Coordinates of C-alpha atoms and ligand atoms in Angstrom, one line a residue:
X1 CA -36.2 -74.8 10.9
X2 CA -33.8 -75.7 8.2
X3 CA -31.8 -72.8 6.8
X4 CA -32.4 -72.6 3.0
X5 CA -30.0 -70.3 1.3
X6 CA -31.9 -67.7 -0.7
X7 CA -31.1 -67.2 -4.4
X8 CA -28.9 -64.1 -5.0
X9 CA -31.0 -61.0 -5.3
X10 CA -29.3 -59.4 -8.3
X11 CA -30.3 -55.9 -9.3
X12 CA -27.6 -55.0 -11.8
X13 CA -26.4 -51.4 -11.9
X14 CA -27.2 -50.0 -15.3
X15 CA -24.3 -50.1 -17.8
X16 CA -24.7 -46.4 -18.5
X17 CA -25.0 -44.5 -15.4
X18 CA -26.8 -41.5 -16.9
X19 CA -27.0 -41.0 -20.6
X20 CA -26.5 -40.9 -23.4
X21 CA -24.2 -38.0 -22.8
X22 CA -21.6 -36.4 -25.0
X23 CA -19.1 -38.9 -23.5
X24 CA -21.2 -41.8 -24.4
X25 CA -21.5 -40.6 -28.0
X26 CA -17.8 -40.0 -28.1
X27 CA -17.0 -43.5 -26.9
X28 CA -19.4 -45.1 -29.4
X29 CA -17.8 -43.1 -32.2
X30 CA -14.4 -44.2 -31.0
X31 CA -15.5 -47.8 -31.2
X32 CA -16.8 -47.3 -34.7
X33 CA -13.5 -45.6 -35.7
X34 CA -11.6 -48.6 -34.4
X35 CA -13.7 -50.9 -36.5
X36 CA -12.9 -48.9 -39.6
X37 CA -9.2 -48.5 -38.8
X38 CA -7.9 -52.0 -39.0
X39 CA -4.9 -51.0 -41.2
X40 CA -3.9 -48.4 -38.6
X41 CA -4.2 -50.8 -35.8
X42 CA -2.1 -53.4 -37.7
X43 CA 0.5 -50.7 -38.4
X44 CA 0.7 -49.9 -34.6
X45 CA 0.9 -53.7 -33.8
X46 CA 3.8 -54.2 -36.2
X47 CA 5.6 -51.1 -34.9
X48 CA 5.4 -52.6 -31.4
X49 CA 6.6 -56.0 -32.7
X50 CA 9.7 -54.2 -34.1
X51 CA 10.4 -52.3 -30.9
X52 CA 9.8 -55.5 -28.8
X53 CA 12.2 -57.5 -31.0
X54 CA 15.0 -54.9 -30.7
X55 CA 14.5 -54.6 -26.9
X56 CA 14.8 -58.4 -26.3
X57 CA 17.5 -59.2 -28.8
X58 CA 20.0 -56.3 -28.8
X59 CA 20.9 -56.4 -25.0
X60 CA 21.9 -60.1 -25.4
X61 CA 24.7 -59.2 -27.9
X62 CA 26.3 -56.3 -25.9
X63 CA 28.4 -56.6 -22.8
X64 CA 26.6 -56.5 -19.4
X65 CA 26.3 -53.0 -17.9
X66 CA 28.7 -52.0 -15.2
X67 CA 28.1 -49.9 -12.0
X68 CA 28.5 -46.6 -13.8
X69 CA 26.1 -47.4 -16.7
X70 CA 22.7 -45.7 -16.8
X71 CA 19.3 -45.8 -18.5
X72 CA 20.5 -43.2 -21.0
X73 CA 23.9 -44.7 -21.9
X74 CA 23.5 -48.5 -21.9
X75 CA 21.0 -50.3 -24.0
X76 CA 20.6 -53.2 -21.5
X77 CA 19.7 -50.8 -18.6
X78 CA 17.5 -48.9 -21.0
X79 CA 15.7 -52.1 -22.1
X80 CA 15.5 -53.2 -18.4
X81 CA 13.8 -49.9 -17.5
X82 CA 11.4 -50.0 -20.5
X83 CA 10.3 -53.7 -19.9
X84 CA 10.1 -53.9 -16.1
X85 CA 9.9 -50.2 -15.2
X86 CA 7.3 -48.9 -17.8
X87 CA 6.0 -51.7 -20.0
X88 CA 4.7 -54.2 -17.5
X89 CA 3.3 -51.8 -14.8
X90 CA 1.9 -49.7 -17.6
X91 CA 0.2 -52.7 -19.3
X92 CA -1.4 -53.8 -16.0
X93 CA -2.5 -50.2 -15.2
X94 CA -4.0 -49.9 -18.7
X95 CA -6.1 -53.1 -17.9
X96 CA -7.8 -51.2 -15.1
X97 CA -8.4 -48.1 -17.2
X98 CA -9.4 -49.4 -20.6
X99 CA -9.7 -53.2 -20.3
X100 CA -7.6 -55.4 -22.6
X101 CA -6.9 -52.7 -25.2
X102 CA -3.3 -53.7 -24.9
X103 CA -4.1 -57.2 -26.1
X104 CA -6.2 -56.1 -29.0
X105 CA -4.2 -53.1 -30.3
X106 CA -0.6 -53.3 -29.0
X107 CA 0.5 -56.8 -28.0
X108 CA 3.3 -58.1 -30.2
X109 CA 2.5 -61.8 -29.3
X110 CA -1.2 -61.3 -30.2
X111 CA -0.3 -59.8 -33.6
X112 CA 2.3 -62.6 -34.3
X113 CA 0.1 -65.5 -33.3
X114 CA -2.9 -64.2 -35.3
X115 CA -0.7 -63.6 -38.4
X116 CA 0.8 -67.1 -38.0
X117 CA -2.7 -68.6 -37.7
X118 CA -3.7 -66.8 -41.0
X119 CA -1.0 -68.8 -42.8
X120 CA -0.9 -71.9 -40.7
X121 CA -2.5 -75.4 -40.7
X122 CA -5.8 -74.1 -39.2
X123 CA -6.3 -77.3 -37.2
X124 CA -9.3 -77.7 -34.8
X125 CA -8.5 -77.2 -31.2
X126 CA -7.6 -80.3 -29.2
X127 CA -9.3 -80.7 -25.8
X128 CA -6.1 -80.2 -23.8
X129 CA -5.6 -76.7 -25.0
X130 CA -9.0 -75.5 -23.7
X131 CA -8.2 -76.7 -20.1
X132 CA -9.1 -73.8 -17.9
X133 CA -6.1 -74.3 -15.6
X134 CA -3.5 -73.2 -18.1
X135 CA -3.5 -69.5 -17.2
X136 CA -2.8 -70.3 -13.6
X137 CA -0.2 -72.9 -14.3
X138 CA 1.6 -70.8 -16.9
X139 CA 1.6 -67.6 -14.7
X140 CA 2.9 -69.4 -11.6
X141 CA 5.6 -71.3 -13.6
X142 CA 6.8 -68.2 -15.5
X143 CA 6.9 -66.1 -12.3
X144 CA 9.0 -68.7 -10.4
X145 CA 11.2 -69.5 -13.3
X146 CA 11.8 -65.7 -13.8
X147 CA 13.0 -65.4 -10.2
X148 CA 15.3 -68.5 -10.6
X149 CA 17.1 -67.0 -13.6
X150 CA 16.9 -63.3 -12.5
X151 CA 14.8 -62.1 -15.4
X152 CA 14.6 -58.6 -14.1
X153 CA 18.4 -58.3 -14.0
X154 CA 19.9 -59.9 -17.1
X155 CA 19.1 -59.8 -20.8
X156 CA 19.5 -63.5 -21.7
X157 CA 16.7 -64.6 -19.3
X158 CA 14.5 -62.0 -20.8
X159 CA 15.1 -63.5 -24.2
X160 CA 14.5 -67.0 -22.9
X161 CA 11.2 -66.1 -21.1
X162 CA 9.7 -63.4 -23.4
X163 CA 11.2 -64.8 -26.6
X164 CA 10.2 -68.3 -25.6
X165 CA 6.7 -67.2 -25.0
X166 CA 6.5 -65.4 -28.3
X167 CA 8.0 -68.4 -30.1
X168 CA 5.4 -70.6 -28.5
X169 CA 2.6 -68.1 -29.5
X170 CA 3.8 -68.3 -33.1
X171 CA 3.9 -72.1 -33.1
X172 CA 0.4 -72.4 -31.6
X173 CA -0.8 -69.9 -34.3
X174 CA 0.8 -72.0 -37.0
X175 CA -0.9 -75.2 -35.9
X176 CA -4.4 -74.3 -34.5
X177 CA -7.2 -71.9 -35.5
X178 CA -7.6 -69.8 -38.6
X179 CA -7.2 -66.0 -38.2
X180 CA -7.5 -66.6 -34.4
X181 CA -5.6 -66.0 -31.2
X182 CA -5.7 -69.5 -29.7
X183 CA -2.6 -68.7 -27.7
X184 CA -4.0 -65.6 -26.1
X185 CA -7.4 -67.2 -25.3
X186 CA -6.1 -70.3 -23.7
X187 CA -2.3 -70.4 -23.1
X188 CA -0.7 -67.0 -22.6
X189 CA 0.9 -66.8 -19.1
X190 CA -0.6 -63.4 -18.4
X191 CA -4.0 -63.9 -20.0
X192 CA -5.6 -65.0 -16.7
X193 CA -4.2 -62.0 -14.9
X194 CA -5.3 -59.6 -17.7
X195 CA -8.8 -61.3 -17.7
X196 CA -9.1 -60.6 -13.9
X197 CA -7.8 -57.0 -13.9
X198 CA -9.8 -55.9 -17.0
X199 CA -13.0 -56.6 -15.0
X200 CA -12.3 -53.3 -13.2
X201 CA -12.3 -51.2 -16.4
X202 CA -15.0 -48.5 -16.7
X203 CA -15.4 -49.1 -20.4
X204 CA -16.5 -52.2 -22.4
X205 CA -18.0 -53.3 -25.6
X206 CA -21.7 -53.6 -24.7
X207 CA -24.0 -55.9 -26.5
X208 CA -27.6 -54.8 -26.7
X209 CA -29.3 -58.3 -26.8
X210 CA -32.8 -57.1 -27.8
X211 CA -31.3 -55.0 -30.6
X212 CA -29.2 -58.0 -31.7
X213 CA -32.2 -60.2 -31.9
X214 CA -34.3 -57.6 -33.7
X215 CA -31.7 -57.0 -36.3
X216 CA -32.5 -58.2 -39.9
X217 CA -30.1 -58.5 -42.7
X218 CA -30.7 -55.8 -45.4
X219 CA -32.1 -57.4 -48.5
X220 CA -29.5 -58.4 -51.1
X221 CA -26.5 -58.0 -48.9
X222 CA -24.3 -60.9 -47.7
X223 CA -24.5 -62.0 -44.1
X224 CA -22.0 -59.9 -42.1
X225 CA -19.6 -61.6 -39.8
X226 CA -17.1 -60.5 -37.2
X227 CA -13.6 -62.0 -37.1
X228 CA -13.2 -62.0 -33.3
X229 CA -9.6 -63.2 -32.9
X230 CA -9.9 -64.3 -29.2
X231 CA -13.0 -66.4 -29.9
X232 CA -15.4 -64.4 -27.8
X233 CA -19.1 -65.6 -28.1
X234 CA -20.3 -62.1 -29.2
X235 CA -24.1 -62.4 -28.6
X236 CA -23.6 -63.3 -25.0
X237 CA -20.6 -61.1 -24.3
X238 CA -21.1 -59.5 -20.9
X239 CA -17.8 -58.4 -19.7
X240 CA -14.2 -57.5 -20.4
X241 CA -12.5 -60.7 -19.2
X242 CA -12.2 -62.4 -22.6
X243 CA -12.6 -59.3 -24.9
X244 CA -9.4 -57.9 -26.4
X245 CA -11.1 -54.5 -27.1
X246 CA -9.9 -54.7 -30.7
X247 CA -13.1 -52.8 -31.8
X248 CA -13.8 -55.1 -34.8
X249 CA -17.3 -55.9 -33.6
X250 CA -18.3 -52.3 -32.9
X251 CA -21.6 -51.5 -34.6
X252 CA -22.2 -55.2 -35.5
X253 CA -25.9 -55.9 -36.0
X254 CA -26.5 -52.4 -34.7
X255 CA -26.1 -53.9 -31.3
X256 CA -22.4 -53.6 -30.2
X257 CA -21.1 -50.3 -28.8
X258 CA -18.1 -49.1 -26.9
X259 CA -19.7 -47.8 -23.7
X260 CA -19.0 -46.8 -20.1
X261 CA -20.1 -48.8 -17.1
X262 CA -19.6 -48.9 -13.4
X263 CA -16.2 -50.4 -12.6
X264 CA -17.9 -52.6 -10.0
X265 CA -20.5 -54.0 -12.3
X266 CA -18.7 -57.0 -13.8
X267 CA -17.4 -58.3 -10.5
X268 CA -20.6 -57.8 -8.5
X269 CA -23.2 -58.7 -11.1
X270 CA -21.5 -60.9 -13.8
X271 CA -18.7 -62.8 -12.1
X272 CA -21.0 -64.6 -9.7
X273 CA -23.1 -66.3 -12.3
X274 CA -20.5 -69.0 -13.0
X275 CA -18.1 -70.4 -10.4
X276 CA -14.5 -70.0 -11.7
X277 CA -12.2 -71.9 -9.3
X278 CA -9.1 -71.3 -11.5
X279 CA -9.7 -67.5 -11.2
X280 CA -9.9 -67.9 -7.4
X281 CA -6.6 -69.8 -7.5
X282 CA -5.0 -67.1 -9.6
X283 CA -6.2 -64.3 -7.2
X284 CA -5.4 -66.0 -3.9
X285 CA -2.5 -68.3 -4.7
X286 CA -1.1 -66.8 -7.9
X287 CA -1.2 -63.0 -7.3
X288 CA -1.4 -62.8 -3.5
X289 CA 0.9 -65.8 -2.9
X290 CA 3.4 -66.6 -5.6
X291 CA 3.7 -63.0 -7.1
X292 CA 4.0 -61.4 -3.6
X293 CA 6.6 -64.0 -2.6
X294 CA 8.5 -63.3 -5.8
X295 CA 8.7 -59.6 -5.0
X296 CA 9.5 -60.2 -1.4
X297 CA 12.2 -62.9 -1.1
X298 CA 15.3 -60.9 -1.9
X299 CA 14.9 -58.5 1.1
X300 CA 13.2 -61.0 3.4
X301 CA 14.7 -61.9 6.8
X302 CA 12.5 -65.1 6.7
X303 CA 14.3 -66.1 3.5
X304 CA 17.7 -65.7 5.2
X305 CA 16.5 -67.7 8.2
X306 CA 15.1 -70.4 5.9
X307 CA 18.4 -70.6 4.0
X308 CA 20.4 -70.8 7.2
X309 CA 18.3 -73.6 8.5
X310 CA 18.5 -75.5 5.2
X311 CA 22.3 -75.0 5.1
X312 CA 22.7 -76.4 8.6
X313 CA 20.4 -79.4 7.8
X314 CA 22.5 -80.1 4.6
X315 CA 25.7 -80.0 6.6
X316 CA 24.3 -82.2 9.3
X317 CA 23.3 -84.9 6.8
X318 CA 26.6 -84.7 4.9
X319 CA 25.2 -83.0 1.8
X320 CA 27.3 -79.9 2.1
X321 CA 28.2 -80.1 -1.6
X322 CA 24.8 -78.5 -2.3
X323 CA 26.0 -75.3 -0.5
X324 CA 28.0 -74.3 -3.5
X325 CA 26.7 -76.4 -6.3
X326 CA 25.7 -74.3 -9.3
X327 CA 23.7 -74.9 -12.5
X328 CA 23.7 -73.3 -16.0
X329 CA 22.3 -69.7 -16.0
X330 CA 19.1 -70.8 -17.8
X331 CA 18.2 -73.0 -14.7
X332 CA 19.7 -70.9 -11.9
X333 CA 21.3 -67.5 -12.0
X334 CA 25.0 -67.9 -12.7
X335 CA 27.0 -64.7 -13.4
X336 CA 30.3 -65.1 -11.5
X337 CA 31.7 -62.1 -13.3
X338 CA 29.0 -60.0 -11.7
X339 CA 29.4 -61.8 -8.4
X340 CA 25.9 -63.0 -8.8
X341 CA 25.5 -66.8 -8.5
X342 CA 22.6 -68.8 -7.1
X343 CA 23.6 -72.2 -5.6
X344 CA 21.4 -75.2 -5.3
X345 CA 20.8 -74.1 -1.7
X346 CA 19.7 -70.6 -2.9
X347 CA 17.4 -72.2 -5.4
X348 CA 15.8 -74.5 -2.9
X349 CA 15.4 -71.7 -0.4
X350 CA 13.7 -69.5 -3.0
X351 CA 11.3 -72.3 -3.9
X352 CA 10.7 -73.0 -0.2
X353 CA 10.0 -69.3 0.5
X354 CA 7.6 -68.8 -2.3
X355 CA 5.8 -72.1 -1.5
X356 CA 5.5 -71.0 2.2
X357 CA 4.2 -67.5 1.2
X358 CA 1.6 -69.2 -1.1
X359 CA 0.5 -71.7 1.5
X360 CA 0.1 -68.9 4.0
X361 CA -2.0 -66.8 1.6
X362 CA -4.1 -69.9 0.8
X363 CA -4.8 -70.6 4.5
X364 CA -5.4 -67.0 5.7
X365 CA -7.1 -65.5 2.7
X366 CA -8.8 -68.7 1.6
X367 CA -9.8 -69.4 5.2
X368 CA -11.4 -65.9 5.5
X369 CA -13.3 -66.3 2.3
X370 CA -14.6 -69.7 3.5
X371 CA -15.7 -68.2 6.8
X372 CA -17.5 -65.4 4.9
X373 CA -19.1 -68.0 2.6
X374 CA -20.4 -70.0 5.6
X375 CA -21.7 -66.9 7.3
X376 CA -24.0 -66.5 4.3
X377 CA -25.7 -69.9 4.8
X378 CA -25.0 -73.5 3.8
X379 CA -21.7 -74.0 1.9
X380 CA -21.9 -73.1 -1.8
X381 CA -18.6 -73.0 -3.7
X382 CA -20.1 -70.5 -6.2
X383 CA -20.4 -68.0 -3.3
X384 CA -16.8 -68.7 -2.2
X385 CA -15.5 -68.0 -5.7
X386 CA -17.7 -64.9 -6.1
X387 CA -16.4 -63.4 -2.8
X388 CA -12.8 -64.1 -3.9
X389 CA -13.4 -61.7 -6.9
X390 CA -13.7 -58.8 -4.4
X391 CA -10.0 -59.1 -3.8
X392 CA -9.2 -58.3 -7.5
X393 CA -8.4 -54.5 -6.9
X394 CA -6.0 -55.4 -4.1
X395 CA -4.3 -58.2 -6.1
X396 CA -4.0 -56.0 -9.2
X397 CA -2.8 -52.8 -7.4
X398 CA -0.3 -54.9 -5.3
X399 CA 1.3 -56.4 -8.4
X400 CA 1.5 -53.0 -10.1
X401 CA 3.1 -51.5 -7.0
X402 CA 5.4 -54.6 -6.8
X403 CA 6.5 -54.1 -10.5
X404 CA 7.0 -50.4 -9.9
X405 CA 9.8 -51.3 -7.4
X406 CA 12.1 -51.9 -10.4
X407 CA 11.0 -48.5 -11.9
X408 CA 11.8 -46.7 -8.6
X409 CA 15.1 -48.5 -7.9
X410 CA 16.4 -47.9 -11.5
X411 CA 15.4 -44.2 -11.3
X412 CA 16.9 -43.8 -7.8
X413 CA 20.1 -45.4 -9.0
X414 CA 20.2 -42.7 -11.7
X415 CA 19.9 -39.9 -9.1
X416 CA 16.2 -39.1 -9.1
X417 CA 14.9 -38.4 -5.5
X418 CA 11.3 -39.6 -6.0
X419 CA 10.2 -38.5 -2.5
X420 CA 6.5 -38.7 -3.5
X421 CA 6.7 -42.4 -4.1
X422 CA 6.0 -43.7 -0.6
X423 CA 2.9 -41.4 0.0
X424 CA 1.6 -42.3 -3.4
X425 CA 2.1 -46.0 -2.7
X426 CA 0.2 -45.7 0.6
X427 CA -2.6 -43.7 -1.0
X428 CA -2.9 -46.3 -3.8
X429 CA -3.0 -49.2 -1.4
X430 CA -5.6 -47.6 0.9
X431 CA -7.7 -46.9 -2.2
X432 CA -7.5 -50.5 -3.4
X433 CA -8.3 -51.8 0.1
X434 CA -11.4 -49.6 0.2
X435 CA -12.4 -50.7 -3.3
X436 CA -12.1 -54.4 -2.3
X437 CA -14.1 -53.8 0.9
X438 CA -16.8 -52.0 -1.1
X439 CA -17.0 -54.9 -3.6
X440 CA -17.1 -57.4 -0.7
X441 CA -20.0 -55.5 0.8
X442 CA -21.9 -55.5 -2.5
X443 CA -21.3 -59.2 -3.2
X444 CA -22.4 -60.1 0.4
X445 CA -25.6 -58.1 -0.1
X446 CA -26.4 -60.0 -3.2
X447 CA -26.2 -63.4 -1.5
X448 CA -28.5 -62.8 1.5
X449 CA -31.3 -60.5 2.5
X450 CA -30.7 -61.2 6.2
X451 CA -29.0 -58.2 8.0
X452 CA -27.5 -60.5 10.6
X453 CA -25.9 -62.8 8.1
X454 CA -24.7 -59.7 6.1
X455 CA -23.0 -58.4 9.2
X456 CA -21.3 -61.7 10.0
X457 CA -20.1 -62.2 6.4
X458 CA -18.8 -58.6 6.1
X459 CA -16.9 -59.1 9.4
X460 CA -15.5 -62.4 8.0
X461 CA -14.4 -60.6 4.8
X462 CA -12.4 -58.2 6.8
X463 CA -9.9 -61.0 7.3
X464 CA -9.0 -61.7 3.6
X465 CA -9.2 -58.0 2.7
X466 CA -6.9 -57.0 5.6
X467 CA -4.5 -59.9 4.9
X468 CA -4.3 -59.0 1.2
X469 CA -3.6 -55.4 2.1
X470 CA -1.0 -56.4 4.6
X471 CA 0.7 -58.6 2.1
X472 CA 1.6 -55.6 0.0
X473 CA 2.0 -53.1 2.9
X474 CA 4.7 -55.3 4.4
X475 CA 6.5 -55.4 1.0
X476 CA 7.2 -51.6 1.4
X477 CA 7.1 -50.9 5.1
X478 CA 8.4 -53.2 7.8
X479 CA 6.1 -53.4 10.8
Ligands
SF4_501 S1 -15.6 -59.1 -28.7 FE1 -14.0 -59.8 -30.0 S2 -14.2 -58.5 -31.9 FE2 -15.3 -57.5 -30.3 S3 -13.9 -56.0 -29.4 FE3 -13.8 -57.9 -28.1 S4 -12.1 -59.0 -29.0 FE4 -12.7 -57.5 -30.6

């Protein structure tokens, strides 16, 4: 008998678990308040723009810090701590807690590109901008380039990468769209990651479709409209991925409300409806491959071995000039006064190491996902991509923990003991692993009613879940 894969049996968890409660009413009221507080939100955005500008520009005009400089007495160390120790881990953590509120209320690039588009040419979007691969390509390129020029250590690379991204956001705003955030929607290097991580948030702007359709315009009033800057199709909005949580649509047509939901709902019940290969690439290759490799290479014995092998090969073929060939600081780290220079050999070893880590993640994690997909019946790429979404908690938490390494090392350098960090890291990683395993189980259950196939698929999913957990565990603890 031919095996015909059954259609997914989707019984969505309700948006509101039990309600409406006082919390539901408070959330709805908060959404309404946001809709009425545009001027306050804009004030907050411009304050962040000012702080951001100071933090990326001022450190480039003062001398580099010495060994005795600290967070509290040198602006560069302070900016380093704020950007990489608090800002980035905090932004990612906020995505898990409140979705993309950062994008809609606080992000300086979002505010600048939207303002630029208000006064720009307002051109229609060319096709190339809407290519779905940009978030992956931009994230991977920025991550690798950041490592090549030591963005965590020096202020000029921060200005090049963050300032360059902000400049590009303004230019895009000046050319395309009117009052819109074309940059944020299609091109921002972290929009793909934010879109993935915000799927875990327990709050969202919920659209009540029947209420939307029932709504009629009061006689004699103009047709209301919502200016959704990241171009979200409001009526069909079903998740946090594209929504910037700006609150402008709250109450629209008596159908949009800030509401709570199960943090599993979007991944289990919404993400599987449309196959998103670029999201899978970002989870498996971008976050669990490139980002993990970028955190790991400086302390890796494999990196040293790779560099040694490459050096011997170069000497053997008579290309030993590459052993001490350097490039300008904006291509490869070059700070001889700090005894910190990357040669062509270092750069090639770095690229080789990150590529190897990415290929390994692709083979092991992608292979496990493929095995689980086949355990569910005939091959369907939509199933493969849906199963990959189960790894989002591990990918997100791993990157937050990786970024927190800078926070911890800067604080330890300033004399803070931080003995609680290792147990906290272990507990967080175990929690993320259990969360991913739970999501994997729920997704598998949607795709087959057969207990035998479920068991097989869950056993197969143990491989990518364990591999993803091991990726981050080995970053902190050598085995
Ligand atoms: S759907 Fe658009 S307008 Fe509504 S909260 Fe999200 S980003 Fe803002």
